[in-house]
mmCIF file of C-alpha atoms and ligand atoms in Angstrom:
data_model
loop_
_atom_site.group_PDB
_atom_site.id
_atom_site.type_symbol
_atom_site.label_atom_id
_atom_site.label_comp_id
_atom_site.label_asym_id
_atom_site.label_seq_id
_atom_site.Cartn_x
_atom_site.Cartn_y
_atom_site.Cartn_z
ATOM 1 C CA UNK A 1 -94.078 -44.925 67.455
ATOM 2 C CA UNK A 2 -91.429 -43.266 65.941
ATOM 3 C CA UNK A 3 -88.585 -43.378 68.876
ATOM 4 C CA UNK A 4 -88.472 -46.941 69.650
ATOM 5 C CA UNK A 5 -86.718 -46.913 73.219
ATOM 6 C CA UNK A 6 -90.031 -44.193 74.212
ATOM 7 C CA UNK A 7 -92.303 -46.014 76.291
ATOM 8 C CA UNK A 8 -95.824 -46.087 75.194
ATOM 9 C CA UNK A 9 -98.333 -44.427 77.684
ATOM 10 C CA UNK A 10 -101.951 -45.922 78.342
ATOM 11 C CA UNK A 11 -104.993 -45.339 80.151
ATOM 12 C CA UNK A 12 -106.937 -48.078 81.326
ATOM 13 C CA UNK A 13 -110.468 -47.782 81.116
ATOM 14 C CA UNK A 14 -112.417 -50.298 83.716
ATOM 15 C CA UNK A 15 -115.769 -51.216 85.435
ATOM 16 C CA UNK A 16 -114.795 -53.971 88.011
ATOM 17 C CA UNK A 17 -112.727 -56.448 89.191
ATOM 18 C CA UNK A 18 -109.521 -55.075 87.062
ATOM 19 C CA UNK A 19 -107.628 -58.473 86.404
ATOM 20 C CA UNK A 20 -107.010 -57.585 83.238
ATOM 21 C CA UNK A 21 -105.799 -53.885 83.760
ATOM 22 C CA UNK A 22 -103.748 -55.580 86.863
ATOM 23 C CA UNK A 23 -101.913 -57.707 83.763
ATOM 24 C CA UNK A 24 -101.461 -55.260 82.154
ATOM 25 C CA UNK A 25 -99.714 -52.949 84.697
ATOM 26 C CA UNK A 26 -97.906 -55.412 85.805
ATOM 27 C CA UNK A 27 -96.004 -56.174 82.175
ATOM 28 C CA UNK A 28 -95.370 -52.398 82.110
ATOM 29 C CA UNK A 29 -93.586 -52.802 85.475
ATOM 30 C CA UNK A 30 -91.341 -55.763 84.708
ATOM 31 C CA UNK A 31 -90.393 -54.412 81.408
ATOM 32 C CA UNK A 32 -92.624 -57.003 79.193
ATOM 33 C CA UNK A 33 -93.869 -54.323 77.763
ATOM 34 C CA UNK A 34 -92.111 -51.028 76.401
ATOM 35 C CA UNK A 35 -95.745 -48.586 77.960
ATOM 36 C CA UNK A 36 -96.781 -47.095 80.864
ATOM 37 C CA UNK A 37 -100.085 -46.914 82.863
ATOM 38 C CA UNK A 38 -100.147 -43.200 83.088
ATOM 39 C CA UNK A 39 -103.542 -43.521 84.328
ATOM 40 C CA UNK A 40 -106.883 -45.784 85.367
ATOM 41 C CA UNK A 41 -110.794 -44.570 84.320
ATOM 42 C CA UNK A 42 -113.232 -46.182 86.393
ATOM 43 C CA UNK A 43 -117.149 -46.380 85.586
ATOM 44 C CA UNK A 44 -118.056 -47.645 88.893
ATOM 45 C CA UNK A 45 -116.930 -45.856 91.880
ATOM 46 C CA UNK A 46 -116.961 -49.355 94.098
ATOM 47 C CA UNK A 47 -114.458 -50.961 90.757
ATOM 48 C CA UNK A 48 -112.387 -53.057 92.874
ATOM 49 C CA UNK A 49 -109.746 -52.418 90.026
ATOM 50 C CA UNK A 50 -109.674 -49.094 91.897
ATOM 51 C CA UNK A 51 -107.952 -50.363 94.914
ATOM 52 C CA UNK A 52 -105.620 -52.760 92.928
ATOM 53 C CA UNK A 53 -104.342 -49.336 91.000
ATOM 54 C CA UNK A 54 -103.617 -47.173 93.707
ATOM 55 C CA UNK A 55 -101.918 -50.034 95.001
ATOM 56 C CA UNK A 56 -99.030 -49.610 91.683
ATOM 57 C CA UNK A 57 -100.057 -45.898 92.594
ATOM 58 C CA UNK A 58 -101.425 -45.492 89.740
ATOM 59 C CA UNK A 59 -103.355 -42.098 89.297
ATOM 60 C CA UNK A 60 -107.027 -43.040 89.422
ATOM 61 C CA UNK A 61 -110.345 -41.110 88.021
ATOM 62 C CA UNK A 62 -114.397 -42.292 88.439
ATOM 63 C CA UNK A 63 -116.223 -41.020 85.368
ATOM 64 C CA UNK A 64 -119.481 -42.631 86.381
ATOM 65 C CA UNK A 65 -122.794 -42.491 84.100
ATOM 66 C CA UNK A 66 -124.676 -41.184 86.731
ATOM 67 C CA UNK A 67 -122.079 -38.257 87.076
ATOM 68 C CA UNK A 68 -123.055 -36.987 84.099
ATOM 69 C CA UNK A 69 -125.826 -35.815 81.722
ATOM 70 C CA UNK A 70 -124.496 -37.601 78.923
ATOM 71 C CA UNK A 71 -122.085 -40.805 77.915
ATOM 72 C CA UNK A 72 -120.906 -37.968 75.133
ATOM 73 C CA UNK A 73 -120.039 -35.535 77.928
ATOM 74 C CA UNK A 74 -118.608 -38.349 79.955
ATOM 75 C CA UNK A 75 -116.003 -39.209 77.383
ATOM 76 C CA UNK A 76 -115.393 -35.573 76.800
ATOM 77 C CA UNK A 77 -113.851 -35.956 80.364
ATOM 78 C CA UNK A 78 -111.979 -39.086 79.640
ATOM 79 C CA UNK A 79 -110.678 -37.284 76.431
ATOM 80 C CA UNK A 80 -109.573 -34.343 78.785
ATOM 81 C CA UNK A 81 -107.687 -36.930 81.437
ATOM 82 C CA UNK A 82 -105.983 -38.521 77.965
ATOM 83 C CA UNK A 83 -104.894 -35.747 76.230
ATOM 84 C CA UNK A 84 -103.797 -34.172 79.482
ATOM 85 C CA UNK A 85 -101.667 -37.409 80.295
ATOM 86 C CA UNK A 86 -100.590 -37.382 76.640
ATOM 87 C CA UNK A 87 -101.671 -40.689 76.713
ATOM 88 C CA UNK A 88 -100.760 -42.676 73.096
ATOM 89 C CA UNK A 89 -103.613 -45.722 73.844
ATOM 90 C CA UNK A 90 -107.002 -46.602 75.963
ATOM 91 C CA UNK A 91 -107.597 -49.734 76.560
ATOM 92 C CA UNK A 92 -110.697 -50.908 77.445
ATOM 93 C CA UNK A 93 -110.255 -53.568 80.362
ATOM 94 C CA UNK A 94 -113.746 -54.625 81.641
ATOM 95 C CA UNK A 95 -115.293 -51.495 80.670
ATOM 96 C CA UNK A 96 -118.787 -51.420 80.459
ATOM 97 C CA UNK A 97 -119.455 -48.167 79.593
ATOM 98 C CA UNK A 98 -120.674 -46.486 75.761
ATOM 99 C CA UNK A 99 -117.672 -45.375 73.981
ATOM 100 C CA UNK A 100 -118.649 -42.514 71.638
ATOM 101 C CA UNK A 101 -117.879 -40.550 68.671
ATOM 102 C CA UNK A 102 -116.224 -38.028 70.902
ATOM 103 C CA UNK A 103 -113.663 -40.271 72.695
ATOM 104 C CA UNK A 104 -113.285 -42.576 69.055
ATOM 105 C CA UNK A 105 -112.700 -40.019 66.363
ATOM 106 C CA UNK A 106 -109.580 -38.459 68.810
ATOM 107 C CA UNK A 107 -108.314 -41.425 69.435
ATOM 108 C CA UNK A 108 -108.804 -43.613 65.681
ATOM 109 C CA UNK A 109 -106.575 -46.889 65.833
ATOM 110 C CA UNK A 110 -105.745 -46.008 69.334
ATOM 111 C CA UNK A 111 -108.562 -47.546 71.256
ATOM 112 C CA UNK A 112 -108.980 -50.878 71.997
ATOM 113 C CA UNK A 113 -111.056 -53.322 73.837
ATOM 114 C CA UNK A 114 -110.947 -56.960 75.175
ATOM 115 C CA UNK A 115 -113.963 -59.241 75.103
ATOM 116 C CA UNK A 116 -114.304 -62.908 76.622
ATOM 117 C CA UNK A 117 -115.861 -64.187 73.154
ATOM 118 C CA UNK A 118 -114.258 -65.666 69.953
ATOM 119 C CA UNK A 119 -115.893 -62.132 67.927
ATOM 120 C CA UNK A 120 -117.600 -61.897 66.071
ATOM 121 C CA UNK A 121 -119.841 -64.378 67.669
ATOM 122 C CA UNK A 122 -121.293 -63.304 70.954
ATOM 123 C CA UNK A 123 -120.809 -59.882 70.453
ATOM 124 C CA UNK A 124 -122.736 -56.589 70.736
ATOM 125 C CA UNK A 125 -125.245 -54.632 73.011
ATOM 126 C CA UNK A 126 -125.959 -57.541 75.344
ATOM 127 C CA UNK A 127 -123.077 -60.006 75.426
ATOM 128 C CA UNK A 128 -121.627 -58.464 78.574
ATOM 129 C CA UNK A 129 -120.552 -61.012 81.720
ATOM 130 C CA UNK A 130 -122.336 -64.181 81.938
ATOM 131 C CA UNK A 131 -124.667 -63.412 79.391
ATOM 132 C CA UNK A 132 -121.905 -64.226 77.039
ATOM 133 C CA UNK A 133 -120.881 -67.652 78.637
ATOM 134 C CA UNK A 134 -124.161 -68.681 79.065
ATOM 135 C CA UNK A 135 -124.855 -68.355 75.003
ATOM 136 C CA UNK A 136 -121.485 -70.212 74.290
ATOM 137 C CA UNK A 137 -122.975 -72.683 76.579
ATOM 138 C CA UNK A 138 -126.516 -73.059 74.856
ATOM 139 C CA UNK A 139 -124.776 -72.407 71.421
ATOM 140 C CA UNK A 140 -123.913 -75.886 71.900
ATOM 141 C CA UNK A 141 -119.986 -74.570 70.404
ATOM 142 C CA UNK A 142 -117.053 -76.592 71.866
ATOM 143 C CA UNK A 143 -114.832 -73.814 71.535
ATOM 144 C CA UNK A 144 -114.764 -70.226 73.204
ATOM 145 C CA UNK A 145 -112.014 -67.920 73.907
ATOM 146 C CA UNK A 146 -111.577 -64.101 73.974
ATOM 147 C CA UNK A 147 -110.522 -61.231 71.491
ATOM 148 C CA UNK A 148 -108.805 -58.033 71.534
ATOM 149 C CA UNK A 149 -110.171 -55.484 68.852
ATOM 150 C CA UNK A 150 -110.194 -52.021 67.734
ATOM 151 C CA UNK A 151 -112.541 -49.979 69.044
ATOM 152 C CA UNK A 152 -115.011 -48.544 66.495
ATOM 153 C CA UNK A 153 -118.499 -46.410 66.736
ATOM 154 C CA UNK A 154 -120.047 -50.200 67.196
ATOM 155 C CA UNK A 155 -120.303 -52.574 70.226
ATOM 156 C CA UNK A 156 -117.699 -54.745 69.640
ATOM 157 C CA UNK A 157 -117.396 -54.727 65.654
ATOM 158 C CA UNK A 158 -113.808 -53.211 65.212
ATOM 159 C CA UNK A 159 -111.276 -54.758 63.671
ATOM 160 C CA UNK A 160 -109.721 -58.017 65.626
ATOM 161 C CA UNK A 161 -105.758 -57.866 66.730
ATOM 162 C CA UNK A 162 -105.842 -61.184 68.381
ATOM 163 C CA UNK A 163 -107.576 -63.866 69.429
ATOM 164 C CA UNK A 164 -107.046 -67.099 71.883
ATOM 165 C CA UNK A 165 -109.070 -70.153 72.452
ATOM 166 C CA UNK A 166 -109.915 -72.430 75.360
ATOM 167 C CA UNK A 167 -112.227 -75.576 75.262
ATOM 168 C CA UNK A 168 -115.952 -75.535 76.622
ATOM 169 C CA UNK A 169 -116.121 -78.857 78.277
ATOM 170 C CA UNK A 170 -119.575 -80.634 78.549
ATOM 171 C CA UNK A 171 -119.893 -80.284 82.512
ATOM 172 C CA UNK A 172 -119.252 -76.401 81.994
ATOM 173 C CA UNK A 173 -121.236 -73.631 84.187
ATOM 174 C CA UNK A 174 -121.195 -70.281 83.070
ATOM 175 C CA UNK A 175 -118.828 -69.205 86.004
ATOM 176 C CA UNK A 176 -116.361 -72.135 85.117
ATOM 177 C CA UNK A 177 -116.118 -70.932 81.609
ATOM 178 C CA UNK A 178 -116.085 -67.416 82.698
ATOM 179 C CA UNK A 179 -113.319 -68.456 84.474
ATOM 180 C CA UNK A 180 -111.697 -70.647 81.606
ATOM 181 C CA UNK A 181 -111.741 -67.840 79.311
ATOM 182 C CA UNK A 182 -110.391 -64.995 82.057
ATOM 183 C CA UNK A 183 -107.226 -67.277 82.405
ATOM 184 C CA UNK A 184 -106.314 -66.679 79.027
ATOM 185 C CA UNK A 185 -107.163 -62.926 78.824
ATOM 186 C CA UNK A 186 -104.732 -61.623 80.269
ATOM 187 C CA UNK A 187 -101.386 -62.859 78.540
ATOM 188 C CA UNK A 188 -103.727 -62.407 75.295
ATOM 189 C CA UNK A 189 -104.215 -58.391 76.098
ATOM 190 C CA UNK A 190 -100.308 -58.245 76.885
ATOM 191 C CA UNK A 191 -99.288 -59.742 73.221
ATOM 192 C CA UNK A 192 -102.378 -57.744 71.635
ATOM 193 C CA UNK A 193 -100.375 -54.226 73.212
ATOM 194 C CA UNK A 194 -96.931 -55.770 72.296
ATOM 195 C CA UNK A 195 -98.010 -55.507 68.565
ATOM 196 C CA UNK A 196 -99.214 -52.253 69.082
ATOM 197 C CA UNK A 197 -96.225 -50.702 71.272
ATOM 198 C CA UNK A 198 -93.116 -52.745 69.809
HETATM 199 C C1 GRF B 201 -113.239 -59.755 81.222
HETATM 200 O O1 GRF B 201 -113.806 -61.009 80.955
HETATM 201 C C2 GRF B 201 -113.269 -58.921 79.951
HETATM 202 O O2 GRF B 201 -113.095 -59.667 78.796
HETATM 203 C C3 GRF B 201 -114.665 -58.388 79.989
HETATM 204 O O3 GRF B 201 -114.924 -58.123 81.339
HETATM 205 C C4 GRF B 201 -114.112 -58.962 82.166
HETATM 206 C C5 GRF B 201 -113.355 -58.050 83.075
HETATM 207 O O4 GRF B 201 -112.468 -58.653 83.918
HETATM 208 N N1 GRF B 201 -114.814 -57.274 79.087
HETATM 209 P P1 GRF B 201 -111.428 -57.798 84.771
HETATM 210 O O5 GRF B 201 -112.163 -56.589 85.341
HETATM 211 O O6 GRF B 201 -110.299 -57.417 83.885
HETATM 212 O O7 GRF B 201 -111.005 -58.734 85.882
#
């Protein structure tokens, strides 16, 4: 950015629970990290992410699928609500929606995404919740963790920023690694914006 002391402004893009986006609001507030949560996206109108941003009153928005004909007119919205908000980054916390061409060629390098696998294993169309931690599990791989990345016109192919590890231990469910791996997202998404802010 070219003035340093100007704070970076995001919008969070989510689908549920919102940990991560909560993290991430959170830095913004105690000054870990020089950005601002100008604004939360929601897929799902139920999100419970929802709740937790109006809580930091933090302007919310539901762009679900169903609202529209198209995920292309859908992020035609979202691409209204950032430019609007003059927003500098998305970042895709728990987002489970299609990003397209119209949201990623206006916002190149700006987008990015965090995913509970060590990428590029266990990525793509159907390595979403569980489904990932249960293929860790039968991949018989001792080690897991989660990545933040670039967004590109590809599920989960864009370039990595950063990546963190935890162990799989043998006795490990899918919900206890889910779990495992959450733990570590959320200080992970926090550096992965500090080398994109700072
Ligand atoms: C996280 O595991 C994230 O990596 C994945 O979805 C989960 C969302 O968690 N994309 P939360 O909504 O941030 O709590």
């Amino acid at each position: 950015m070219e003035n340093k002391n100007k704070k970076a402004k995001l919008l969070i893009l989510i689908s549920g629970g919102g940990s991560n986006m909560d993290a991430v609001i959170c830095a913004c507030a105690a000054g870990q990290l020089n950005a601002e949560v100008a604004a939360v996206v929601s897929s799902n109108h139920t999100a419970g992410g929802l709740e937790k941003a109006k809580k930091h009153n933090i302007p919310t928005y539901v762009c679900a699928k169903s609202d529209f004909e198209t995920e292309a007119k859908r992020d035609k919205k979202i691409a209204e609500i950032a430019a609007c908000l003059a927003v500098d980054y998305i970042v895709l916390a728990g987002y489970q929606g299609i990003v397209t061409p119209v949201l990623i060629d206006k916002y190149k390098d700006k987008i990015i995404n965090i995913h509970p696998s060590l990428l590029p294993k266990f990525g793509g169309k159907n390595f979403f919740g569980l489904n990932v931690h249960r293929a860790v599990l039968h991949s018989g791989d001792k080690i897991s963790g989660a990545t933040v990345h670039f967004v590109d016109q590809n599920i989960d192919t864009g370039k990595i920023i950063l990546q963190a590890t935890v162990d799989v231990l043998p006795a490990d469910t899918p919900d206890d690694l889910q779990k495992r791996v959450l733990s570590i997202e959320h200080s992970l998404l926090i550096s992965a914006l500090k080398t994109l802010v700072e």
